Amino acid sequence: YYIAAISFLVVIAAAIAIYIHEKPESPSLIAKSGMSGKTDRFFLEMGITQVAPAAGPFDIGLQDLNGSTVYLSGFKGKILFLNFWTTWCQACRDEMPLMEKLYSKLKNKDFAMLAVALQEQASLVKKFVQDVKLSFTVLLDSDGKAKSLFGVGTIPTTFILDREGRIIGSAVGPREWDSKKSLALFDHLINEGATSTS
């Protein structure tokens, strides 16, 4: 009797394991964002967490390295790449040149890139920007308000905002922003947005 019961349980366990292994992944991995299936795939390939577009729009004014105040709302109508970082974070330093490469390819499209330095001295940030030759806009979150607003707990953290200023994706940790997958993702978001607003 016991041998028969154990055999039955083994068969059931094997069947469950086969079902789980062969079950298609895509339905469970697609975020409840309402975005297209192509967007879902690009986000998944880049390891970016989708966020329902209802999150936002967010707006805050931060100083750039020239002392001018820059508002996130000023980038409405563009896909916004918003990165939080520090000069003492090695992973942040490593991905900055990759971000620059992505920006150089997309800067003439409906795309903007902002890097927000968290509670650091302006002189240190300026030196790093000059050394690495960054051409995108770098902002200073001197009092940590932006960090709190976006709930940043780990650096680097990158948010992707749609043309309305709403967060649609987030990436905790560095990514290969200069990769073909990354370029394809942002090209898709830019083109998709252009189609929907035309």
Short mmCIF file of C-alpha atoms in Angstrom, two decimals:
data_model
loop_
_atom_site.label_atom_id
_atom_site.label_comp_id
_atom_site.label_asym_id
_atom_site.label_seq_id
_atom_site.Cartn_x
_atom_site.Cartn_y
_atom_site.Cartn_z
CA TYR A 1 0.00 0.00 0.00
CA TYR A 2 2.79 2.44 0.96
CA ILE A 3 4.78 1.63 -2.16
CA ALA A 4 1.74 2.29 -4.34
CA ALA A 5 1.05 5.61 -2.58
CA ILE A 6 4.66 6.74 -2.95
CA SER A 7 4.69 5.75 -6.63
CA PHE A 8 1.50 7.75 -7.18
CA LEU A 9 3.02 10.84 -5.53
CA VAL A 10 6.19 10.53 -7.63
CA VAL A 11 4.11 10.40 -10.82
CA ILE A 12 2.09 13.47 -9.77
CA ALA A 13 5.26 15.40 -8.87
CA ALA A 14 6.84 14.53 -12.23
CA ALA A 15 3.73 15.66 -14.08
CA ILE A 16 3.71 18.99 -12.24
CA ALA A 17 7.42 19.51 -12.95
CA ILE A 18 6.91 18.84 -16.67
CA TYR A 19 3.93 21.23 -16.75
CA ILE A 20 5.88 24.03 -15.07
CA HIS A 21 8.90 23.47 -17.30
CA GLU A 22 6.91 23.46 -20.55
CA LYS A 23 4.42 26.18 -19.63
CA PRO A 24 4.90 29.29 -21.82
CA GLU A 25 6.54 32.13 -19.90
CA SER A 26 5.30 35.15 -21.78
CA PRO A 27 1.80 35.56 -20.28
CA SER A 28 3.13 35.70 -16.72
CA LEU A 29 6.06 37.96 -17.59
CA ILE A 30 4.11 40.61 -19.44
CA ALA A 31 3.51 43.52 -17.11
CA LYS A 32 0.03 44.96 -16.64
CA SER A 33 1.01 48.14 -18.42
CA GLY A 34 -1.25 48.21 -21.45
CA MET A 35 1.78 48.69 -23.69
CA SER A 36 2.33 46.75 -26.89
CA GLY A 37 3.68 43.21 -26.97
CA LYS A 38 6.78 44.49 -28.74
CA THR A 39 7.45 46.90 -25.87
CA ASP A 40 6.98 44.04 -23.40
CA ARG A 41 9.60 42.00 -25.22
CA PHE A 42 12.14 44.83 -25.38
CA PHE A 43 11.74 45.57 -21.67
CA LEU A 44 12.10 41.90 -20.82
CA GLU A 45 15.27 41.54 -22.90
CA MET A 46 16.86 44.54 -21.18
CA GLY A 47 15.80 43.44 -17.69
CA ILE A 48 13.68 46.56 -17.25
CA THR A 49 10.66 46.42 -14.96
CA GLN A 50 7.54 47.84 -16.55
CA VAL A 51 5.50 50.33 -14.58
CA ALA A 52 1.89 51.21 -15.30
CA PRO A 53 1.87 54.57 -17.11
CA ALA A 54 -0.46 55.91 -14.40
CA ALA A 55 2.65 56.40 -12.21
CA GLY A 56 3.17 60.11 -12.65
CA PRO A 57 3.61 62.49 -14.26
CA PHE A 58 6.41 63.55 -11.96
CA ASP A 59 7.89 67.02 -11.97
CA ILE A 60 10.69 68.58 -10.01
CA GLY A 61 13.19 71.38 -10.59
CA LEU A 62 16.91 70.63 -10.19
CA GLN A 63 20.00 72.70 -10.88
CA ASP A 64 22.30 71.81 -13.74
CA LEU A 65 26.07 72.29 -13.60
CA ASN A 66 25.71 75.90 -14.77
CA GLY A 67 23.34 76.80 -11.94
CA SER A 68 20.19 76.89 -14.09
CA THR A 69 17.03 75.16 -12.90
CA VAL A 70 15.81 72.34 -15.12
CA TYR A 71 12.28 70.98 -14.77
CA LEU A 72 11.28 67.49 -15.84
CA SER A 73 8.09 68.96 -17.30
CA GLY A 74 10.29 70.74 -19.83
CA PHE A 75 10.84 67.41 -21.58
CA LYS A 76 7.18 66.67 -22.21
CA GLY A 77 6.74 65.27 -25.69
CA LYS A 78 9.97 63.26 -25.49
CA ILE A 79 10.95 59.83 -24.19
CA LEU A 80 13.01 60.66 -21.11
CA PHE A 81 15.92 58.57 -19.83
CA LEU A 82 16.33 59.54 -16.15
CA ASN A 83 19.35 58.12 -14.36
CA PHE A 84 20.27 58.44 -10.65
CA TRP A 85 23.94 58.05 -9.80
CA THR A 86 26.98 59.22 -7.80
CA THR A 87 30.63 59.70 -8.72
CA TRP A 88 31.76 57.25 -6.02
CA CYS A 89 29.60 54.41 -7.41
CA GLN A 90 31.80 52.32 -9.73
CA ALA A 91 28.86 50.74 -11.55
CA CYS A 92 27.53 54.25 -12.20
CA ARG A 93 30.89 55.39 -13.54
CA ASP A 94 31.12 52.34 -15.80
CA GLU A 95 27.73 52.86 -17.43
CA MET A 96 28.09 56.60 -18.05
CA PRO A 97 30.14 56.19 -21.29
CA LEU A 98 27.52 53.66 -22.48
CA MET A 99 24.79 56.19 -21.77
CA GLU A 100 26.74 58.78 -23.74
CA LYS A 101 26.88 56.45 -26.76
CA LEU A 102 23.12 55.89 -26.59
CA TYR A 103 22.49 59.62 -26.25
CA SER A 104 24.72 60.48 -29.21
CA LYS A 105 22.64 58.17 -31.42
CA LEU A 106 19.25 59.46 -30.27
CA LYS A 107 19.78 63.12 -29.35
CA ASN A 108 18.31 64.38 -32.63
CA LYS A 109 15.08 62.44 -32.07
CA ASP A 110 12.27 62.88 -29.51
CA PHE A 111 14.58 61.66 -26.76
CA ALA A 112 16.22 63.28 -23.74
CA MET A 113 18.70 62.02 -21.16
CA LEU A 114 19.17 63.34 -17.64
CA ALA A 115 21.63 62.07 -15.05
CA VAL A 116 20.86 63.14 -11.48
CA ALA A 117 23.84 63.15 -9.10
CA LEU A 118 22.63 62.36 -5.60
CA GLN A 119 23.74 64.73 -2.83
CA GLU A 120 27.24 65.39 -4.13
CA GLN A 121 29.47 68.43 -4.40
CA ALA A 122 29.05 70.19 -7.72
CA SER A 123 32.84 70.38 -8.18
CA LEU A 124 33.22 66.59 -8.04
CA VAL A 125 30.39 66.07 -10.50
CA LYS A 126 31.75 68.71 -12.89
CA LYS A 127 35.20 67.10 -12.88
CA PHE A 128 33.77 63.68 -13.67
CA VAL A 129 31.57 65.04 -16.47
CA GLN A 130 34.57 66.81 -18.02
CA ASP A 131 36.86 63.79 -17.66
CA VAL A 132 34.38 61.40 -19.28
CA LYS A 133 33.24 64.02 -21.82
CA LEU A 134 29.51 63.67 -21.21
CA SER A 135 27.28 65.80 -23.43
CA PHE A 136 23.87 65.00 -21.94
CA THR A 137 22.38 67.08 -19.11
CA VAL A 138 23.62 66.36 -15.59
CA LEU A 139 21.61 67.64 -12.62
CA LEU A 140 22.32 67.99 -8.90
CA ASP A 141 19.95 66.57 -6.29
CA SER A 142 21.64 68.46 -3.46
CA ASP A 143 18.95 67.95 -0.82
CA GLY A 144 17.77 64.46 -1.86
CA LYS A 145 14.26 65.57 -2.84
CA ALA A 146 14.36 63.85 -6.22
CA LYS A 147 15.75 60.70 -4.62
CA SER A 148 12.80 60.63 -2.22
CA LEU A 149 10.23 61.50 -4.89
CA PHE A 150 11.31 58.59 -7.09
CA GLY A 151 12.00 56.23 -4.19
CA VAL A 152 15.59 55.54 -5.22
CA GLY A 153 17.22 53.05 -2.87
CA THR A 154 19.97 51.61 -5.06
CA ILE A 155 22.33 53.23 -7.54
CA PRO A 156 22.48 53.34 -10.39
CA THR A 157 18.74 53.38 -10.99
CA THR A 158 17.25 54.44 -14.30
CA PHE A 159 13.65 55.38 -15.05
CA ILE A 160 12.09 55.64 -18.48
CA LEU A 161 9.36 58.25 -18.79
CA ASP A 162 6.87 58.51 -21.62
CA ARG A 163 5.98 61.67 -23.54
CA GLU A 164 3.54 62.69 -20.80
CA GLY A 165 6.19 62.47 -18.09
CA ARG A 166 4.88 59.21 -16.62
CA ILE A 167 7.20 56.41 -15.55
CA ILE A 168 6.82 53.37 -17.78
CA GLY A 169 9.93 51.41 -16.79
CA SER A 170 12.71 51.17 -14.22
CA ALA A 171 16.10 49.48 -14.17
CA VAL A 172 17.95 48.95 -10.90
CA GLY A 173 21.66 48.46 -11.50
CA PRO A 174 23.73 49.11 -14.63
CA ARG A 175 22.73 48.07 -18.14
CA GLU A 176 24.52 47.89 -21.49
CA TRP A 177 22.86 51.05 -22.72
CA ASP A 178 24.94 51.12 -25.90
CA SER A 179 23.80 47.65 -27.00
CA LYS A 180 21.68 46.93 -30.08
CA LYS A 181 18.83 45.81 -27.80
CA SER A 182 18.89 49.11 -25.94
CA LEU A 183 18.91 51.17 -29.12
CA ALA A 184 16.08 49.07 -30.54
CA LEU A 185 14.05 49.61 -27.35
CA PHE A 186 14.33 53.40 -27.41
CA ASP A 187 13.86 53.63 -31.16
CA HIS A 188 10.66 51.63 -30.70
CA LEU A 189 9.41 53.85 -27.85
CA ILE A 190 10.19 57.00 -29.84
CA ASN A 191 8.51 55.73 -33.00
CA GLU A 192 5.54 54.29 -31.12
CA GLY A 193 4.99 57.61 -29.35
CA ALA A 194 5.27 59.54 -32.59
CA THR A 195 2.63 57.31 -34.19
CA SER A 196 0.21 57.66 -31.28
CA THR A 197 0.51 61.47 -31.13
CA SER A 198 0.29 62.11 -34.87
#
